[in-house]
Short mmCIF file of C-alpha atoms in Angstrom, two decimals:
data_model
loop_
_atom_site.label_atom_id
_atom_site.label_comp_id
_atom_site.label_asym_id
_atom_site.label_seq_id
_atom_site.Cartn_x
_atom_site.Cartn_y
_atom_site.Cartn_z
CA UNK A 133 0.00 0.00 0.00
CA UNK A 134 1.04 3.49 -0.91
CA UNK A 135 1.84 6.17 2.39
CA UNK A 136 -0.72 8.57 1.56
CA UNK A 137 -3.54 8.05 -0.49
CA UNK A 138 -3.39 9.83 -4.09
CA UNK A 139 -6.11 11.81 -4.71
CA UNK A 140 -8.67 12.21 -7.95
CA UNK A 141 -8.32 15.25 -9.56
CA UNK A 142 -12.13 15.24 -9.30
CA UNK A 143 -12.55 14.24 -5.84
CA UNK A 144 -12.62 18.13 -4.54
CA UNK A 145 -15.43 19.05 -6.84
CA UNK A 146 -18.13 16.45 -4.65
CA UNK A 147 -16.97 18.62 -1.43
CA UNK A 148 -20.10 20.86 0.08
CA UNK A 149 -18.02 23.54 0.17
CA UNK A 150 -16.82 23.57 -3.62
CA UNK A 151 -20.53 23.45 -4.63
CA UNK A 152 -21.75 25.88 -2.40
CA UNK A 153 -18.80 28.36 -3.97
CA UNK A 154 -19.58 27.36 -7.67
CA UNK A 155 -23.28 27.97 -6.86
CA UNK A 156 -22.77 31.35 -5.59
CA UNK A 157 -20.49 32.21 -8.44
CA UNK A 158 -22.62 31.49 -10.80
CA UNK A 159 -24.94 33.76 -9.04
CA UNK A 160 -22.29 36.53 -9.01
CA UNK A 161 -21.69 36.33 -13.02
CA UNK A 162 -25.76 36.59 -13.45
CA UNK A 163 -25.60 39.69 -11.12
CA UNK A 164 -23.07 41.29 -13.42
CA UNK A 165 -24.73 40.02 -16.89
CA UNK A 166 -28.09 41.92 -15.63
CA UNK A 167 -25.87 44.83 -14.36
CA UNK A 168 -24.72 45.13 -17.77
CA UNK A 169 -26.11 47.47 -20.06
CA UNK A 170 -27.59 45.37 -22.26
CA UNK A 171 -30.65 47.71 -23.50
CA UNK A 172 -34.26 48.37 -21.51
CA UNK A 173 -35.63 45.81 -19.65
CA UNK A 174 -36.35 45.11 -15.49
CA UNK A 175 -32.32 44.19 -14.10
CA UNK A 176 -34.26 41.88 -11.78
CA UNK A 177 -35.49 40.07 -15.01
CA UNK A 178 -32.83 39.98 -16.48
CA UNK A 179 -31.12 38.56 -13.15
CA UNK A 180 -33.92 35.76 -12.53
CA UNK A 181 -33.41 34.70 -16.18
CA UNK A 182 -29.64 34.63 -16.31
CA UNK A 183 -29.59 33.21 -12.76
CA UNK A 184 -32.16 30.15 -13.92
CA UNK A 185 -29.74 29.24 -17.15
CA UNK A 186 -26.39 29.49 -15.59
CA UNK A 187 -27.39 27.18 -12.43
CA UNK A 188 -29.03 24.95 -15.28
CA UNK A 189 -25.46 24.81 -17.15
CA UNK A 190 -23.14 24.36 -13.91
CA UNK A 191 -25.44 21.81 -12.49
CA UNK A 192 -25.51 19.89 -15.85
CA UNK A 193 -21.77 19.82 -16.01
CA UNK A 194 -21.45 18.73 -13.16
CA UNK A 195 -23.85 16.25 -13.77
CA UNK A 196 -22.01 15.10 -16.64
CA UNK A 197 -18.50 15.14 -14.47
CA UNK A 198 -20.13 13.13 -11.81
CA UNK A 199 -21.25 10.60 -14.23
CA UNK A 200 -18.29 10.33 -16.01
CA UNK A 201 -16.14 10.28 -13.18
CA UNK A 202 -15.28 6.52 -12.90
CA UNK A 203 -13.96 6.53 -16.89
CA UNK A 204 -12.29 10.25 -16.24
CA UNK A 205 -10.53 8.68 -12.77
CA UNK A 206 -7.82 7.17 -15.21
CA UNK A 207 -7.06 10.14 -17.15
CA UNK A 208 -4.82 12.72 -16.57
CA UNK A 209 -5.52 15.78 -14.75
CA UNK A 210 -5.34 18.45 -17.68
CA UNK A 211 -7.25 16.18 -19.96
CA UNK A 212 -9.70 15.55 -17.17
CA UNK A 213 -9.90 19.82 -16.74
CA UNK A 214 -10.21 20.24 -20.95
CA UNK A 215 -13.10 17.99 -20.81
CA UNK A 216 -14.66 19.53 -18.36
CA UNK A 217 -14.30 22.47 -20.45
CA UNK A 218 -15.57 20.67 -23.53
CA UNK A 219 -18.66 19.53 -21.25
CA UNK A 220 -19.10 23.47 -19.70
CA UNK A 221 -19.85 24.40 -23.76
CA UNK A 222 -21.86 21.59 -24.46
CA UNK A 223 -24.27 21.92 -21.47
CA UNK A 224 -24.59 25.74 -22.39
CA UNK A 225 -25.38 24.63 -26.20
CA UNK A 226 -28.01 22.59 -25.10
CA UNK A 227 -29.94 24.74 -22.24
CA UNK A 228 -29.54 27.41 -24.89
CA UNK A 229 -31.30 25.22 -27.07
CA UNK A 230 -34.14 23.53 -24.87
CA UNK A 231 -35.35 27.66 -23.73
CA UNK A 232 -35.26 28.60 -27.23
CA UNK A 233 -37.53 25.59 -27.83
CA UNK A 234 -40.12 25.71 -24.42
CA UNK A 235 -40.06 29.46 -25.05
CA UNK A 236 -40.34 29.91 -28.59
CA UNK A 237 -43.62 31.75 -28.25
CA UNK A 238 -42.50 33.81 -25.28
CA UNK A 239 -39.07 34.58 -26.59
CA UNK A 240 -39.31 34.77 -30.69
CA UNK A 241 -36.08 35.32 -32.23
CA UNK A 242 -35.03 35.17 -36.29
CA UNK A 243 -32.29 33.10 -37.54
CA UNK A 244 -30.11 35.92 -37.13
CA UNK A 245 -30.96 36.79 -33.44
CA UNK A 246 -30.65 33.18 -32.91
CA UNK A 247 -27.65 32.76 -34.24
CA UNK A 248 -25.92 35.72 -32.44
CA UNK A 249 -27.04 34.41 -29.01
CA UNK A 250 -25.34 31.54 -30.12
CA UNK A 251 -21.94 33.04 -30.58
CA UNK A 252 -22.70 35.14 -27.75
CA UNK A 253 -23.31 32.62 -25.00
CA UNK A 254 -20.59 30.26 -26.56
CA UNK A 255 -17.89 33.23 -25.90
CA UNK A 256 -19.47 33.31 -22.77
CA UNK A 257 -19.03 29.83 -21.57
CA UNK A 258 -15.22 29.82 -22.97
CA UNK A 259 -14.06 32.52 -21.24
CA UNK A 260 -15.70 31.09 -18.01
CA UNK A 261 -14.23 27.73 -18.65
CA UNK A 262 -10.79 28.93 -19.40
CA UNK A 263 -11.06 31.09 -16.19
CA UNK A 264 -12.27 27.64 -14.10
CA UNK A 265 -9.49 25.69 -16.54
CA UNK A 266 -6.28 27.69 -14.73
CA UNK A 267 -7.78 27.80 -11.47
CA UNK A 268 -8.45 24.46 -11.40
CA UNK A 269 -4.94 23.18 -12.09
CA UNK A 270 -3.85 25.78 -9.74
CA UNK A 271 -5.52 24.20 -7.16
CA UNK A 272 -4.63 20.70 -8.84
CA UNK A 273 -0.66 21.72 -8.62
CA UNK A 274 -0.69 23.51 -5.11
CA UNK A 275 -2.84 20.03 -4.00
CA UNK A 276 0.28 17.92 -5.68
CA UNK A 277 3.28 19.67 -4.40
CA UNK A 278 1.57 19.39 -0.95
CA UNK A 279 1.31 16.08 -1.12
CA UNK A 280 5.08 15.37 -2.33
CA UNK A 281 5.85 18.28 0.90
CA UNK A 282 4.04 15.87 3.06
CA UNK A 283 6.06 12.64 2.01
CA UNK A 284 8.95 14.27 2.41
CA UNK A 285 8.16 15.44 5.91
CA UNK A 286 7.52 11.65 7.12
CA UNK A 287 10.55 10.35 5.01
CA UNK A 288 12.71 12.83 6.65
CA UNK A 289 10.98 11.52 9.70
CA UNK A 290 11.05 8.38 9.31
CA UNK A 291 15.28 9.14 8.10
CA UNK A 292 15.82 10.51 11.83
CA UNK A 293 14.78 7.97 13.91
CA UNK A 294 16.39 5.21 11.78
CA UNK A 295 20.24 5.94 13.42
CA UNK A 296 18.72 5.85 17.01
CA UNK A 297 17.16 2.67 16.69
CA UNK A 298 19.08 0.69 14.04
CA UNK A 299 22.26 1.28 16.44
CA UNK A 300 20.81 0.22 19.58
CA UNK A 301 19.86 -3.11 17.93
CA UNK A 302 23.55 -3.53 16.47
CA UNK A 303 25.36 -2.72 19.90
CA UNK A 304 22.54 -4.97 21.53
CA UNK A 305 23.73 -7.71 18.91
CA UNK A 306 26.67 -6.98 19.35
CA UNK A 307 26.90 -7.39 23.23
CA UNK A 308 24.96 -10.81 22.21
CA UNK A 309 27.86 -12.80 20.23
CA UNK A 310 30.58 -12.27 22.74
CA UNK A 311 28.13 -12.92 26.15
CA UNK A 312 25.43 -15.31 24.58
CA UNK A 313 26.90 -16.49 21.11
CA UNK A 314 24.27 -19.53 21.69
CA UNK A 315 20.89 -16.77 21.37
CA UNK A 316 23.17 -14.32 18.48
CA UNK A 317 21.47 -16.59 15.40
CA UNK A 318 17.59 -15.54 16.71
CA UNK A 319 18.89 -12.12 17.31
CA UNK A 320 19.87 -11.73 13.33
CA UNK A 321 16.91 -12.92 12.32
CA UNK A 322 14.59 -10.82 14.45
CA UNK A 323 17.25 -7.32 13.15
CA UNK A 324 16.55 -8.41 9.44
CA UNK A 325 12.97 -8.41 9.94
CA UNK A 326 13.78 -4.96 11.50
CA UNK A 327 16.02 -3.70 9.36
CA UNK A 328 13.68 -4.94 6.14
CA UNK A 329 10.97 -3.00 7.67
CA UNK A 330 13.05 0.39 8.30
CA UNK A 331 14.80 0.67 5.24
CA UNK A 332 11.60 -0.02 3.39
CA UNK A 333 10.92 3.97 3.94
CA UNK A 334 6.99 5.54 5.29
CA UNK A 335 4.24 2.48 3.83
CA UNK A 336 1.48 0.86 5.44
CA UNK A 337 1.25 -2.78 6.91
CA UNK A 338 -1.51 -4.49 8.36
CA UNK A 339 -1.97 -4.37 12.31
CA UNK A 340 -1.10 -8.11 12.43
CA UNK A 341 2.44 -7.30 10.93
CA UNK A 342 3.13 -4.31 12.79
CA UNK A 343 3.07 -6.44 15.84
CA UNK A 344 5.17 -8.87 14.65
CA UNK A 345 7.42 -6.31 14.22
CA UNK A 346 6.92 -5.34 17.61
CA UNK A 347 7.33 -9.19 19.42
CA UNK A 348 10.80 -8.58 17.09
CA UNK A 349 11.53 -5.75 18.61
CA UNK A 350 10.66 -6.83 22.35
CA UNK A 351 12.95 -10.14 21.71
CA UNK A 352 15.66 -8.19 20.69
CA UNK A 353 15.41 -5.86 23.88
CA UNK A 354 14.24 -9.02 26.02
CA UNK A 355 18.19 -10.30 25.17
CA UNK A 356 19.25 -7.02 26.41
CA UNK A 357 17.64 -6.46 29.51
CA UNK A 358 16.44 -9.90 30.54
CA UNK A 359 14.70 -9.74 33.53
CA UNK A 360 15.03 -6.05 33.51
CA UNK A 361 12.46 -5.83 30.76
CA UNK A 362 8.67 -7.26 31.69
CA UNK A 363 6.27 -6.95 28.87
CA UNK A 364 2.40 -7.18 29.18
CA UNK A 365 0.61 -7.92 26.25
CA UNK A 366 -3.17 -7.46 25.58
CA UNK A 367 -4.15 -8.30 22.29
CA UNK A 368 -7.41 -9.93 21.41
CA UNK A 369 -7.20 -13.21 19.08
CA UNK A 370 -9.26 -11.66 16.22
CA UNK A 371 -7.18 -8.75 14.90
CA UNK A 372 -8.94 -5.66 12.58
CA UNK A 373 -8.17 -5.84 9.31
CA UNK A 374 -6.60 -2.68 9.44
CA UNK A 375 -3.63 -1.07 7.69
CA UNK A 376 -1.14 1.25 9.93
CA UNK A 377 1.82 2.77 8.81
CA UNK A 378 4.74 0.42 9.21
CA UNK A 379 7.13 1.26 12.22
CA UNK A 380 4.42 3.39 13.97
CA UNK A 381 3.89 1.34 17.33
CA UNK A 382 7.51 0.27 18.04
CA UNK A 383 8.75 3.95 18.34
CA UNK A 384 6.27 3.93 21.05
CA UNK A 385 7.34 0.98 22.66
CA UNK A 386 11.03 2.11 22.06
CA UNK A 387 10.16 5.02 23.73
CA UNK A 388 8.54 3.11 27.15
CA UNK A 389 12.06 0.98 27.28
CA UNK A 390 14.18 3.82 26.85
CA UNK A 391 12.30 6.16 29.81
CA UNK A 392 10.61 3.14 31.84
CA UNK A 393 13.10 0.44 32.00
CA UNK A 394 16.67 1.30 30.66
CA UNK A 395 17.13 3.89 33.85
CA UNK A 396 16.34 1.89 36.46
CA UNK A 397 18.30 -0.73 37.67
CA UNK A 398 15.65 -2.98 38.66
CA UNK A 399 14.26 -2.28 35.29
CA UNK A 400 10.17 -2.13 34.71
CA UNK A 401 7.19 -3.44 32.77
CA UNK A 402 5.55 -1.70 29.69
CA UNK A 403 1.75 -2.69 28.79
CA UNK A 404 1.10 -2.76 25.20
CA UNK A 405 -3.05 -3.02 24.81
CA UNK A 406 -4.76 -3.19 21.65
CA UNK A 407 -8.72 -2.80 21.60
CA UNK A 408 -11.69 -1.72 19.63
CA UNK A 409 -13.90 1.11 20.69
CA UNK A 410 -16.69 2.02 19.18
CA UNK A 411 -15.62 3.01 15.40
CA UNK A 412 -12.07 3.18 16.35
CA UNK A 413 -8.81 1.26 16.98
CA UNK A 414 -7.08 1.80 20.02
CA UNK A 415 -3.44 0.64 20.41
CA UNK A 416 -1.68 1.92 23.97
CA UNK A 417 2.01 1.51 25.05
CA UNK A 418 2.42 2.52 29.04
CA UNK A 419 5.36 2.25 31.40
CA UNK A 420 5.63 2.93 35.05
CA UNK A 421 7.86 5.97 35.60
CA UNK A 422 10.89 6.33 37.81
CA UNK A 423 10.02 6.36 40.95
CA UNK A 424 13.11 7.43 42.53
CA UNK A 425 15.80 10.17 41.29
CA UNK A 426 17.44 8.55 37.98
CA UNK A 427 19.95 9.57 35.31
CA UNK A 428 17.49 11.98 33.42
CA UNK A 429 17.44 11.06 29.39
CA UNK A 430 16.81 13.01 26.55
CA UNK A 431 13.48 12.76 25.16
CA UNK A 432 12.08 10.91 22.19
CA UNK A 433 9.99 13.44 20.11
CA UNK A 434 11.01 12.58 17.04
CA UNK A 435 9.73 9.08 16.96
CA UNK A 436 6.80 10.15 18.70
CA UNK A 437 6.26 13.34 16.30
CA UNK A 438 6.91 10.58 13.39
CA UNK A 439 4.75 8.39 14.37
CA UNK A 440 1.26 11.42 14.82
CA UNK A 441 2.14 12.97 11.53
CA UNK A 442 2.37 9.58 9.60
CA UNK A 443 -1.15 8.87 11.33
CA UNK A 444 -2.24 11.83 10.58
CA UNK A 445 -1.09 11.57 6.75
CA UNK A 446 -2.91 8.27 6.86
CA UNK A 447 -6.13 9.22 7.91
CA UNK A 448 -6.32 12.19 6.69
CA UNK A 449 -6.89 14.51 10.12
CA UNK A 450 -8.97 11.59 11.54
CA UNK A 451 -6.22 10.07 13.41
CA UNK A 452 -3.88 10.74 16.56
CA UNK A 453 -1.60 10.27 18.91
CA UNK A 454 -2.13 11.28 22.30
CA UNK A 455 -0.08 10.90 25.56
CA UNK A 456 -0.70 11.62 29.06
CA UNK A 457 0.68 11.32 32.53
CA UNK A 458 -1.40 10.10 35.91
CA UNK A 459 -0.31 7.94 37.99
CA UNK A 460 2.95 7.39 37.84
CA UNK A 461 2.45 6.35 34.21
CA UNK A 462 3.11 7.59 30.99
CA UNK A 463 0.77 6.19 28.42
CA UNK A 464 0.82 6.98 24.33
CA UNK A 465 -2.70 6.23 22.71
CA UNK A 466 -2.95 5.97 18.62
CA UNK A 467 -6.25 5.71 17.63
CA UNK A 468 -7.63 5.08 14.02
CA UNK A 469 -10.51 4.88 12.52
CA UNK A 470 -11.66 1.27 11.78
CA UNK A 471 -13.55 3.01 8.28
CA UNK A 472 -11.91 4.75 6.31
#
């Protein structure tokens, strides 16, 4: 699975907002057309007329978009925006041509009037369309270049907390082959599982992997710390079938070892839970603190800043990662969304 989901170049045009804002501007270019002075006649007429066939154009174009969108979805984005375009012209051809037709007693015109509103009102739709054609792939290119600015955030991310933990897991295999050569062959397999999974760069794993990863990670540090290090585990049999972003709960559990267990000499336990609540996943890492006065450590933000904005990225907003102390606990809560 990809990091970040790739979005249609149609996808913004469904939003509530977008419509509202199209609606009104259509309602802004039939204030000006009756503002114009365009001979005798009541403005608020005019207005109510111009009004009725410009909603009827944008709302059959968008029809038409909507319709189309599953066959457009593969195209590319300025051939999606020029049919739009061709679609804007069409839709205005053919309102022009179903009033002329309902109100051919109401409205008589020659062949030469006719013919004139023709040119008139396909001018009219151009210039609109061009206008909509460059702000749309304005908005299409500032959408793109943040996505590839996002990426880049959580690979540089991702980049920093690499060192931190790829070291610890060589000096901790390292420690292994001259005190415990017997346990160094399980430790090399559990680091290439590791290493496989950090070099791989920000992607997204199911939950049932990203534990593995984790049971890796707690067997490497188990080797380490022995009884030092005392893991709870709650993790129901049945598993979501959820993706997560690979590498996004063992910074957390990292992170427990590192404050909970690695500055205390008697060491200390970390609880790693993993429940369903409601329409969201819950996965918590907690350690007891220090209770007494220990060497103090530098924090962990980055992996823990890594870890929210790759969340984040994932779910678009609906996401987080959340961390409190009470207790004499520090706990770190990711929740997702079970739908996406």
């Amino acid at each position: 699975m990809s990091a970040a989901h790739t979005p249609a170049p149609l996808d913004a045009l469904w939003q509530t907002s977008v419509m509202v804002w199209a609606l009104l501007a259509g309602e802004g270019l039939a204030a000006i057309l009756a503002l114009a002075p365009a001979g005798d006649g009541n403005r608020w007429v005019h207005f109510g007329v111009a009004s009725l066939a410009i909603q009827w154009v944008l709302l059959t174009t968008l029809g038409a978009l909507y319709g189309l969108r599953t066959r457009l979805a593969t195209w590319r984005p300025a051939h999606v925006a020029y049919a739009g375009l061709l679609l804007l012209v069409l839709s205005t051809w053919a309102v022009f041509g179903v009033s002329a037709w309902l109100l051919a007693d109401l409205w008589p015109m020659s062949d030469g009037e006719r013919g004139d509103w023709f040119l008139r009102l396909t001018a009219l739709a151009l210039t609109v369309g061009v206008l909509g054609l460059a702000a749309f792939q304005n908005h299409w290119r500032g959408r793109q270049l943040a996505v590839r600015a996002k990426q880049a955030e959580l690979e540089a991310l991702q980049a920093r907390i690499r060192p931190h933990f790829l070291f610890n897991t060589l000096n901790t295999g390292a420690a292994l082959v001259h005190q415990r050569p017997e346990e160094a062959e399980r430790l090399l397999l559990d680091l290439s599982d590791l290493f496989r999974a950090a070099l791989a760069g920000p992607r997204e794993i199911t939950l049932a992997d990203e534990l593995a990863l984790v049971r890796r990670y707690l067997e490497i540090e188990g080797l380490r710390f022995g009884d030092r290090l005392r893991v709870e585990w709650q993790v129901p049999v049945a598993l979501p079938d959820l993706a997560v972003p690979a590498l996004s709960i063992q910074p957390l559990v990292e992170n427990a070892i590192r404050h909970g267990v690695e500055p205390v000499a008697t060491g200390g336990d970390v609880h790693l839970q993993v429940a369903t609540n409601g329409d969201w996943l819950e996965v918590t890492v907690a350690n007891a603190l220090p209770s007494a006065p220990v060497r103090p450590t530098t924090g962990h933000q980055v992996g823990l800043n890594a870890v929210r904005a790759r969340i984040q990225a994932m779910t678009h907003g609906r996401g987080s990662v959340r961390t409190t102390t009470a207790e004499g606990r520090y706990t770190a809560v990711i929740r997702i969304p079970l739908t996406p």
